[in-house]
Amino acid sequence: MSKHIHYSVRMRASKNSVHVSGAEGIYEKDDIINVVKEYTERALTHDKGKADEIRLAVEELKEKPRKISSLPLCTLNTKNTEAVRKAVFKILSTIGITERAIEEAFTSLNIGITMRGAMLMDIEGVRLEPDLLRGVRVTRMGITKNADAVLSKQLAKLGLKNDTVQEALILASKVHKYPMVLGELCISDDPNYTTGYIASRSFGYIRLPHIKKRGLPYGGRAFFITGGEVKELIKYLQTTPVLIDNIKPCEGTLTLKEILERKSHRKSHSR
Ligand code: PML
């Protein structure tokens, strides 16, 4: 794949000006027509309603995509929103994120507005992104065909073969490759999707069932940032093309104790 020109294909769909669905990937030229078809079908058949506006962008990448591994994935055995909150505080505070920042992230993600992009927060909870209403949208990421086949197989074994998990894992793997990003909290804005996740290089991608009550049409992402040049981070998130070409293990359900114990054993997310 590396010998060929790559294209970023991005789709955003809305209904009555409200976001319905989005998708993106990095592809070779021969795949573009099929991908555009697939993304269009997805926008027209989404649970949240048939889109009345679909925006598609196909862009030749001038820069060769950087190849990285996915984050390892597991699911925490949480049964309700209270258990999720407790676990999020416990896990993220062990990597240096303050309770104040975690509280601020939960509050902002539950305020009832879904931003287009992610919030950037320092470890004290102070917002760092230049546009506080739009946030920072992560784009130009994808997965190679081989890695996609491996990931699909691993997720299928866990009963998780769906675009939402796969795309969220690809996005998080790009984000956490950047050393300034310490952690992430994500809640889906899909009212029917009640599983969120936290991600970090130390713990990988941890899925969190019951992070929100069914029916809530808002959510979003908060990235917790440590020292460095925010402008450079935003440039990386928005413009640097990244392709996942290696899949780290995807595991089933674990307890909080098991997750906390394994941090010290886990090799850091090395490439
Ligand atoms: C989103 O992009 O809407 C958030 C997706 C969260 C996926 C959590 C998971 O099931 O792994």
mmCIF file of C-alpha atoms and ligand atoms in Angstrom:
data_model
loop_
_atom_site.group_PDB
_atom_site.id
_atom_site.type_symbol
_atom_site.label_atom_id
_atom_site.label_comp_id
_atom_site.label_asym_id
_atom_site.label_seq_id
_atom_site.Cartn_x
_atom_site.Cartn_y
_atom_site.Cartn_z
ATOM 1 C CA MET A 1 0.000 0.000 0.000
ATOM 2 C CA SER A 2 2.858 2.400 0.829
ATOM 3 C CA LYS A 3 3.976 2.719 -2.827
ATOM 4 C CA HIS A 4 0.643 4.234 -3.820
ATOM 5 C CA ILE A 5 -0.931 7.615 -3.489
ATOM 6 C CA HIS A 6 -3.388 7.750 -0.612
ATOM 7 C CA TYR A 7 -6.649 9.658 -0.341
ATOM 8 C CA SER A 8 -8.524 10.866 2.699
ATOM 9 C CA VAL A 9 -12.271 10.231 2.284
ATOM 10 C CA ARG A 10 -14.526 12.007 4.787
ATOM 11 C CA MET A 11 -18.304 12.097 5.190
ATOM 12 C CA ARG A 12 -20.534 14.203 7.439
ATOM 13 C CA ALA A 13 -24.294 13.928 7.303
ATOM 14 C CA SER A 14 -26.991 16.009 8.943
ATOM 15 C CA LYS A 15 -30.775 16.205 9.152
ATOM 16 C CA ASN A 16 -32.416 19.570 9.772
ATOM 17 C CA SER A 17 -28.878 20.892 10.401
ATOM 18 C CA VAL A 18 -28.328 18.391 13.240
ATOM 19 C CA HIS A 19 -25.395 15.987 12.904
ATOM 20 C CA VAL A 20 -26.562 12.432 12.032
ATOM 21 C CA SER A 21 -23.436 10.505 11.163
ATOM 22 C CA GLY A 22 -19.828 10.832 10.091
ATOM 23 C CA ALA A 23 -17.128 8.528 8.795
ATOM 24 C CA GLU A 24 -13.654 8.730 7.384
ATOM 25 C CA GLY A 25 -10.695 6.694 6.269
ATOM 26 C CA ILE A 26 -7.530 6.662 4.194
ATOM 27 C CA TYR A 27 -7.774 4.693 0.951
ATOM 28 C CA GLU A 28 -6.101 3.986 -2.352
ATOM 29 C CA LYS A 29 -7.605 5.338 -5.562
ATOM 30 C CA ASP A 30 -9.277 2.067 -6.624
ATOM 31 C CA ASP A 31 -11.256 1.923 -3.366
ATOM 32 C CA ILE A 32 -12.689 5.434 -3.485
ATOM 33 C CA ILE A 33 -15.887 4.707 -5.450
ATOM 34 C CA ASN A 34 -16.921 1.853 -3.160
ATOM 35 C CA VAL A 35 -16.127 3.792 -0.026
ATOM 36 C CA VAL A 36 -18.130 6.828 -1.159
ATOM 37 C CA LYS A 37 -21.062 4.487 -1.856
ATOM 38 C CA GLU A 38 -20.730 2.817 1.542
ATOM 39 C CA TYR A 39 -20.524 6.157 3.394
ATOM 40 C CA THR A 40 -23.509 7.544 1.475
ATOM 41 C CA GLU A 41 -25.609 4.468 2.280
ATOM 42 C CA ARG A 42 -24.639 4.789 5.886
ATOM 43 C CA ALA A 43 -25.765 8.429 6.011
ATOM 44 C CA LEU A 44 -29.100 7.544 4.404
ATOM 45 C CA THR A 45 -29.909 4.663 6.748
ATOM 46 C CA HIS A 46 -28.650 5.859 10.128
ATOM 47 C CA ASP A 47 -30.659 5.141 13.313
ATOM 48 C CA LYS A 48 -30.801 8.870 13.990
ATOM 49 C CA GLY A 49 -32.763 9.430 10.766
ATOM 50 C CA LYS A 50 -32.197 9.760 7.023
ATOM 51 C CA ALA A 51 -29.768 12.598 6.327
ATOM 52 C CA ASP A 52 -30.986 15.555 4.271
ATOM 53 C CA GLU A 53 -27.462 16.820 3.658
ATOM 54 C CA ILE A 54 -24.386 14.677 3.041
ATOM 55 C CA ARG A 55 -20.984 16.297 2.665
ATOM 56 C CA LEU A 56 -18.246 14.173 1.169
ATOM 57 C CA ALA A 57 -14.614 15.155 0.756
ATOM 58 C CA VAL A 58 -12.042 13.162 -1.212
ATOM 59 C CA GLU A 59 -8.562 14.585 -0.893
ATOM 60 C CA GLU A 60 -5.240 13.344 -2.226
ATOM 61 C CA LEU A 61 -2.740 13.214 0.629
ATOM 62 C CA LYS A 62 0.491 15.062 -0.043
ATOM 63 C CA GLU A 63 2.137 13.456 2.963
ATOM 64 C CA LYS A 64 2.797 9.739 3.331
ATOM 65 C CA PRO A 65 0.642 8.358 6.182
ATOM 66 C CA ARG A 66 2.499 7.496 9.352
ATOM 67 C CA LYS A 67 2.045 3.806 10.274
ATOM 68 C CA ILE A 68 1.104 3.052 13.880
ATOM 69 C CA SER A 69 -0.359 0.276 16.050
ATOM 70 C CA SER A 70 -3.860 0.359 17.482
ATOM 71 C CA LEU A 71 -4.305 0.731 21.233
ATOM 72 C CA PRO A 72 -5.112 -2.549 23.007
ATOM 73 C CA LEU A 73 -8.841 -2.809 23.745
ATOM 74 C CA CYS A 74 -10.901 -4.227 26.589
ATOM 75 C CA THR A 75 -14.315 -3.669 28.186
ATOM 76 C CA LEU A 76 -14.872 -2.776 31.831
ATOM 77 C CA ASN A 77 -17.659 -4.719 33.565
ATOM 78 C CA THR A 78 -19.621 -1.613 34.572
ATOM 79 C CA LYS A 79 -23.344 -2.001 35.245
ATOM 80 C CA ASN A 80 -24.469 1.613 35.739
ATOM 81 C CA THR A 81 -23.394 5.237 35.292
ATOM 82 C CA GLU A 82 -22.266 5.544 38.916
ATOM 83 C CA ALA A 83 -19.866 2.582 38.563
ATOM 84 C CA VAL A 84 -18.527 4.105 35.333
ATOM 85 C CA ARG A 85 -17.839 7.451 37.008
ATOM 86 C CA LYS A 86 -16.005 5.788 39.895
ATOM 87 C CA ALA A 87 -13.878 3.718 37.523
ATOM 88 C CA VAL A 88 -13.049 6.714 35.311
ATOM 89 C CA PHE A 89 -11.871 8.739 38.326
ATOM 90 C CA LYS A 90 -9.828 5.812 39.611
ATOM 91 C CA ILE A 91 -8.132 4.988 36.308
ATOM 92 C CA LEU A 92 -7.479 8.495 34.979
ATOM 93 C CA SER A 93 -6.184 9.786 38.304
ATOM 94 C CA THR A 94 -3.457 7.104 38.320
ATOM 95 C CA ILE A 95 -2.016 8.692 35.172
ATOM 96 C CA GLY A 96 -1.873 12.187 36.652
ATOM 97 C CA ILE A 97 -5.210 13.692 35.619
ATOM 98 C CA THR A 98 -6.770 15.631 38.502
ATOM 99 C CA GLU A 99 -10.262 14.927 39.846
ATOM 100 C CA ARG A 100 -11.121 18.513 38.997
ATOM 101 C CA ALA A 101 -10.319 17.925 35.312
ATOM 102 C CA ILE A 102 -12.265 14.648 35.202
ATOM 103 C CA GLU A 103 -15.264 16.302 36.884
ATOM 104 C CA GLU A 104 -15.042 19.197 34.431
ATOM 105 C CA ALA A 105 -14.966 16.772 31.482
ATOM 106 C CA PHE A 106 -18.052 14.874 32.719
ATOM 107 C CA THR A 107 -19.909 18.133 33.309
ATOM 108 C CA SER A 108 -19.031 19.578 29.903
ATOM 109 C CA LEU A 109 -19.941 16.356 28.079
ATOM 110 C CA ASN A 110 -23.308 16.248 29.853
ATOM 111 C CA ILE A 111 -24.255 19.857 29.335
ATOM 112 C CA GLY A 112 -26.561 18.978 26.454
ATOM 113 C CA ILE A 113 -24.551 20.336 23.518
ATOM 114 C CA THR A 114 -22.470 18.177 21.182
ATOM 115 C CA MET A 115 -19.425 19.983 19.808
ATOM 116 C CA ARG A 116 -18.095 19.181 16.343
ATOM 117 C CA GLY A 117 -14.694 18.322 17.736
ATOM 118 C CA ALA A 118 -13.000 17.389 20.988
ATOM 119 C CA MET A 119 -12.290 19.537 24.024
ATOM 120 C CA LEU A 120 -8.652 19.940 24.984
ATOM 121 C CA MET A 121 -8.153 20.225 28.730
ATOM 122 C CA ASP A 122 -5.046 20.558 30.816
ATOM 123 C CA ILE A 123 -4.741 18.199 33.786
ATOM 124 C CA GLU A 124 -6.411 20.807 36.018
ATOM 125 C CA GLY A 125 -9.452 21.031 33.736
ATOM 126 C CA VAL A 126 -8.616 24.345 32.028
ATOM 127 C CA ARG A 127 -9.790 24.385 28.398
ATOM 128 C CA LEU A 128 -7.020 24.906 25.845
ATOM 129 C CA GLU A 129 -8.647 24.744 22.425
ATOM 130 C CA PRO A 130 -8.869 28.071 20.549
ATOM 131 C CA ASP A 131 -12.525 27.613 19.567
ATOM 132 C CA LEU A 132 -14.472 26.556 22.651
ATOM 133 C CA LEU A 133 -17.689 25.987 20.709
ATOM 134 C CA ARG A 134 -16.321 23.815 17.906
ATOM 135 C CA GLY A 135 -13.455 22.024 19.640
ATOM 136 C CA VAL A 136 -10.781 20.190 17.639
ATOM 137 C CA ARG A 137 -11.851 17.623 15.068
ATOM 138 C CA VAL A 138 -9.505 14.648 14.610
ATOM 139 C CA THR A 139 -9.202 13.738 10.937
ATOM 140 C CA ARG A 140 -7.008 11.969 8.410
ATOM 141 C CA MET A 141 -6.776 8.545 9.974
ATOM 142 C CA GLY A 142 -7.456 5.090 8.605
ATOM 143 C CA ILE A 143 -6.520 1.419 8.694
ATOM 144 C CA THR A 144 -4.806 -0.831 6.162
ATOM 145 C CA LYS A 145 -6.813 -3.680 4.624
ATOM 146 C CA ASN A 146 -4.762 -6.331 6.429
ATOM 147 C CA ALA A 147 -5.061 -4.629 9.805
ATOM 148 C CA ASP A 148 -8.777 -4.096 9.183
ATOM 149 C CA ALA A 149 -9.236 -7.843 8.592
ATOM 150 C CA VAL A 150 -7.355 -8.687 11.802
ATOM 151 C CA LEU A 151 -9.285 -6.119 13.846
ATOM 152 C CA SER A 152 -12.652 -7.209 12.428
ATOM 153 C CA LYS A 153 -11.881 -10.805 13.343
ATOM 154 C CA GLN A 154 -10.841 -9.916 16.897
ATOM 155 C CA LEU A 155 -13.888 -7.696 17.445
ATOM 156 C CA ALA A 156 -16.247 -10.287 15.929
ATOM 157 C CA LYS A 157 -14.990 -12.875 18.445
ATOM 158 C CA LEU A 158 -16.018 -10.457 21.193
ATOM 159 C CA GLY A 159 -19.398 -9.780 19.595
ATOM 160 C CA LEU A 160 -18.257 -6.222 18.828
ATOM 161 C CA LYS A 161 -18.169 -6.145 15.065
ATOM 162 C CA ASN A 162 -19.590 -2.695 14.454
ATOM 163 C CA ASP A 163 -18.356 0.489 12.797
ATOM 164 C CA THR A 164 -18.710 2.543 15.978
ATOM 165 C CA VAL A 165 -16.153 0.571 18.002
ATOM 166 C CA GLN A 166 -13.777 0.150 15.100
ATOM 167 C CA GLU A 167 -13.782 3.831 14.132
ATOM 168 C CA ALA A 168 -13.518 5.057 17.718
ATOM 169 C CA LEU A 169 -10.506 2.770 18.255
ATOM 170 C CA ILE A 170 -8.801 4.084 15.108
ATOM 171 C CA LEU A 171 -9.386 7.674 16.180
ATOM 172 C CA ALA A 172 -8.141 7.071 19.744
ATOM 173 C CA SER A 173 -5.068 5.232 18.448
ATOM 174 C CA LYS A 174 -4.114 8.284 16.375
ATOM 175 C CA VAL A 175 -4.760 10.697 19.252
ATOM 176 C CA HIS A 176 -2.767 8.789 21.872
ATOM 177 C CA LYS A 177 0.250 8.416 19.636
ATOM 178 C CA TYR A 178 0.970 12.053 20.409
ATOM 179 C CA PRO A 179 2.949 12.283 23.673
ATOM 180 C CA MET A 180 1.206 15.481 24.869
ATOM 181 C CA VAL A 181 -2.108 13.609 25.163
ATOM 182 C CA LEU A 182 -2.346 11.861 28.531
ATOM 183 C CA GLY A 183 -5.877 10.555 28.448
ATOM 184 C CA GLU A 184 -9.318 10.784 26.895
ATOM 185 C CA LEU A 185 -12.945 10.481 27.957
ATOM 186 C CA CYS A 186 -15.561 9.819 25.266
ATOM 187 C CA ILE A 187 -19.357 9.588 25.405
ATOM 188 C CA SER A 188 -21.237 8.887 22.183
ATOM 189 C CA ASP A 189 -23.777 11.486 21.046
ATOM 190 C CA ASP A 190 -25.955 8.681 19.647
ATOM 191 C CA PRO A 191 -29.008 8.398 21.959
ATOM 192 C CA ASN A 192 -29.078 4.617 21.475
ATOM 193 C CA TYR A 193 -25.378 4.052 22.100
ATOM 194 C CA THR A 194 -24.709 3.964 25.837
ATOM 195 C CA THR A 195 -21.121 2.646 25.815
ATOM 196 C CA GLY A 196 -18.294 5.178 25.980
ATOM 197 C CA TYR A 197 -14.581 4.781 26.593
ATOM 198 C CA ILE A 198 -11.469 6.158 28.201
ATOM 199 C CA ALA A 199 -8.130 5.857 26.451
ATOM 200 C CA SER A 200 -4.481 6.362 27.333
ATOM 201 C CA ARG A 201 -1.111 4.906 26.367
ATOM 202 C CA SER A 202 -0.808 3.274 29.811
ATOM 203 C CA PHE A 203 -4.160 1.476 29.858
ATOM 204 C CA GLY A 204 -5.141 1.323 26.197
ATOM 205 C CA TYR A 205 -8.740 1.720 25.049
ATOM 206 C CA ILE A 206 -11.191 0.790 27.818
ATOM 207 C CA ARG A 207 -14.829 0.496 26.792
ATOM 208 C CA LEU A 208 -17.350 1.659 29.406
ATOM 209 C CA PRO A 209 -20.857 0.175 29.143
ATOM 210 C CA HIS A 210 -23.632 2.319 30.704
ATOM 211 C CA ILE A 211 -21.679 5.566 30.636
ATOM 212 C CA LYS A 212 -24.955 7.307 29.903
ATOM 213 C CA LYS A 213 -28.689 6.675 30.034
ATOM 214 C CA ARG A 214 -30.396 5.665 26.800
ATOM 215 C CA GLY A 215 -32.102 8.505 24.944
ATOM 216 C CA LEU A 216 -29.615 11.315 25.586
ATOM 217 C CA PRO A 217 -28.712 12.863 22.209
ATOM 218 C CA TYR A 218 -25.434 14.475 23.273
ATOM 219 C CA GLY A 219 -21.870 13.508 24.123
ATOM 220 C CA GLY A 220 -18.392 14.196 22.829
ATOM 221 C CA ARG A 221 -14.706 13.807 23.585
ATOM 222 C CA ALA A 222 -12.323 15.418 26.068
ATOM 223 C CA PHE A 223 -8.551 15.016 25.621
ATOM 224 C CA PHE A 224 -6.418 15.632 28.705
ATOM 225 C CA ILE A 225 -3.221 17.373 27.720
ATOM 226 C CA THR A 226 0.124 17.819 29.400
ATOM 227 C CA GLY A 227 2.867 20.417 28.652
ATOM 228 C CA GLY A 228 3.843 21.256 25.084
ATOM 229 C CA GLU A 229 2.821 23.311 22.084
ATOM 230 C CA VAL A 230 -0.978 23.158 21.697
ATOM 231 C CA LYS A 231 -0.764 24.542 18.132
ATOM 232 C CA GLU A 232 1.467 21.632 17.081
ATOM 233 C CA LEU A 233 -0.868 19.136 18.734
ATOM 234 C CA ILE A 234 -3.872 20.586 16.888
ATOM 235 C CA LYS A 235 -1.950 20.432 13.604
ATOM 236 C CA TYR A 236 -1.182 16.758 14.235
ATOM 237 C CA LEU A 237 -4.782 15.917 15.166
ATOM 238 C CA GLN A 238 -6.267 17.716 12.186
ATOM 239 C CA THR A 239 -3.794 17.193 9.370
ATOM 240 C CA THR A 240 -1.173 14.472 9.918
ATOM 241 C CA PRO A 241 -2.277 11.312 8.068
ATOM 242 C CA VAL A 242 -2.016 8.182 10.193
ATOM 243 C CA LEU A 243 -2.711 4.576 9.188
ATOM 244 C CA ILE A 244 -3.126 1.707 11.621
ATOM 245 C CA ASP A 245 -1.142 -1.260 10.258
ATOM 246 C CA ASN A 246 -0.782 -3.394 13.385
ATOM 247 C CA ILE A 247 -3.465 -4.531 15.815
ATOM 248 C CA LYS A 248 -2.787 -4.875 19.536
ATOM 249 C CA PRO A 249 -4.870 -7.439 21.474
ATOM 250 C CA CYS A 250 -8.605 -6.923 21.883
ATOM 251 C CA GLU A 251 -9.854 -8.553 25.077
ATOM 252 C CA GLY A 252 -13.249 -9.198 26.578
ATOM 253 C CA THR A 253 -14.672 -7.940 29.858
ATOM 254 C CA LEU A 254 -12.367 -7.151 32.788
ATOM 255 C CA THR A 255 -12.893 -5.887 36.339
ATOM 256 C CA LEU A 256 -11.523 -2.558 37.539
ATOM 257 C CA LYS A 257 -9.043 -4.436 39.742
ATOM 258 C CA GLU A 258 -7.722 -6.413 36.766
ATOM 259 C CA ILE A 259 -7.326 -3.231 34.728
ATOM 260 C CA LEU A 260 -5.503 -1.363 37.488
ATOM 261 C CA GLU A 261 -3.184 -4.309 38.169
ATOM 262 C CA ARG A 262 -2.082 -4.730 34.605
ATOM 263 C CA LYS A 263 -0.952 -1.118 34.026
ATOM 264 C CA SER A 264 2.487 -1.731 35.482
ATOM 265 C CA HIS A 265 2.959 -4.876 33.360
ATOM 266 C CA ARG A 266 1.956 -3.338 30.092
ATOM 267 C CA LYS A 267 4.635 -2.201 27.732
ATOM 268 C CA SER A 268 3.929 1.331 26.589
ATOM 269 C CA HIS A 269 2.213 1.873 23.225
ATOM 270 C CA SER A 270 5.508 1.716 21.389
ATOM 271 C CA ARG A 271 4.820 2.497 17.735
HETATM 272 C C1 PML B 1 -18.628 8.005 18.865
HETATM 273 O O1 PML B 1 -17.741 8.228 18.036
HETATM 274 O O2 PML B 1 -19.816 8.224 18.676
HETATM 275 C C2 PML B 1 -18.229 7.427 20.166
HETATM 276 C C3 PML B 1 -18.092 5.984 20.062
HETATM 277 C C4 PML B 1 -17.816 5.310 21.364
HETATM 278 C C5 PML B 1 -17.540 3.851 21.128
HETATM 279 C C6 PML B 1 -17.339 3.110 22.369
HETATM 280 C C7 PML B 1 -17.180 1.619 22.094
HETATM 281 O O3 PML B 1 -18.201 0.933 21.993
HETATM 282 O O4 PML B 1 -16.045 1.136 22.008
#
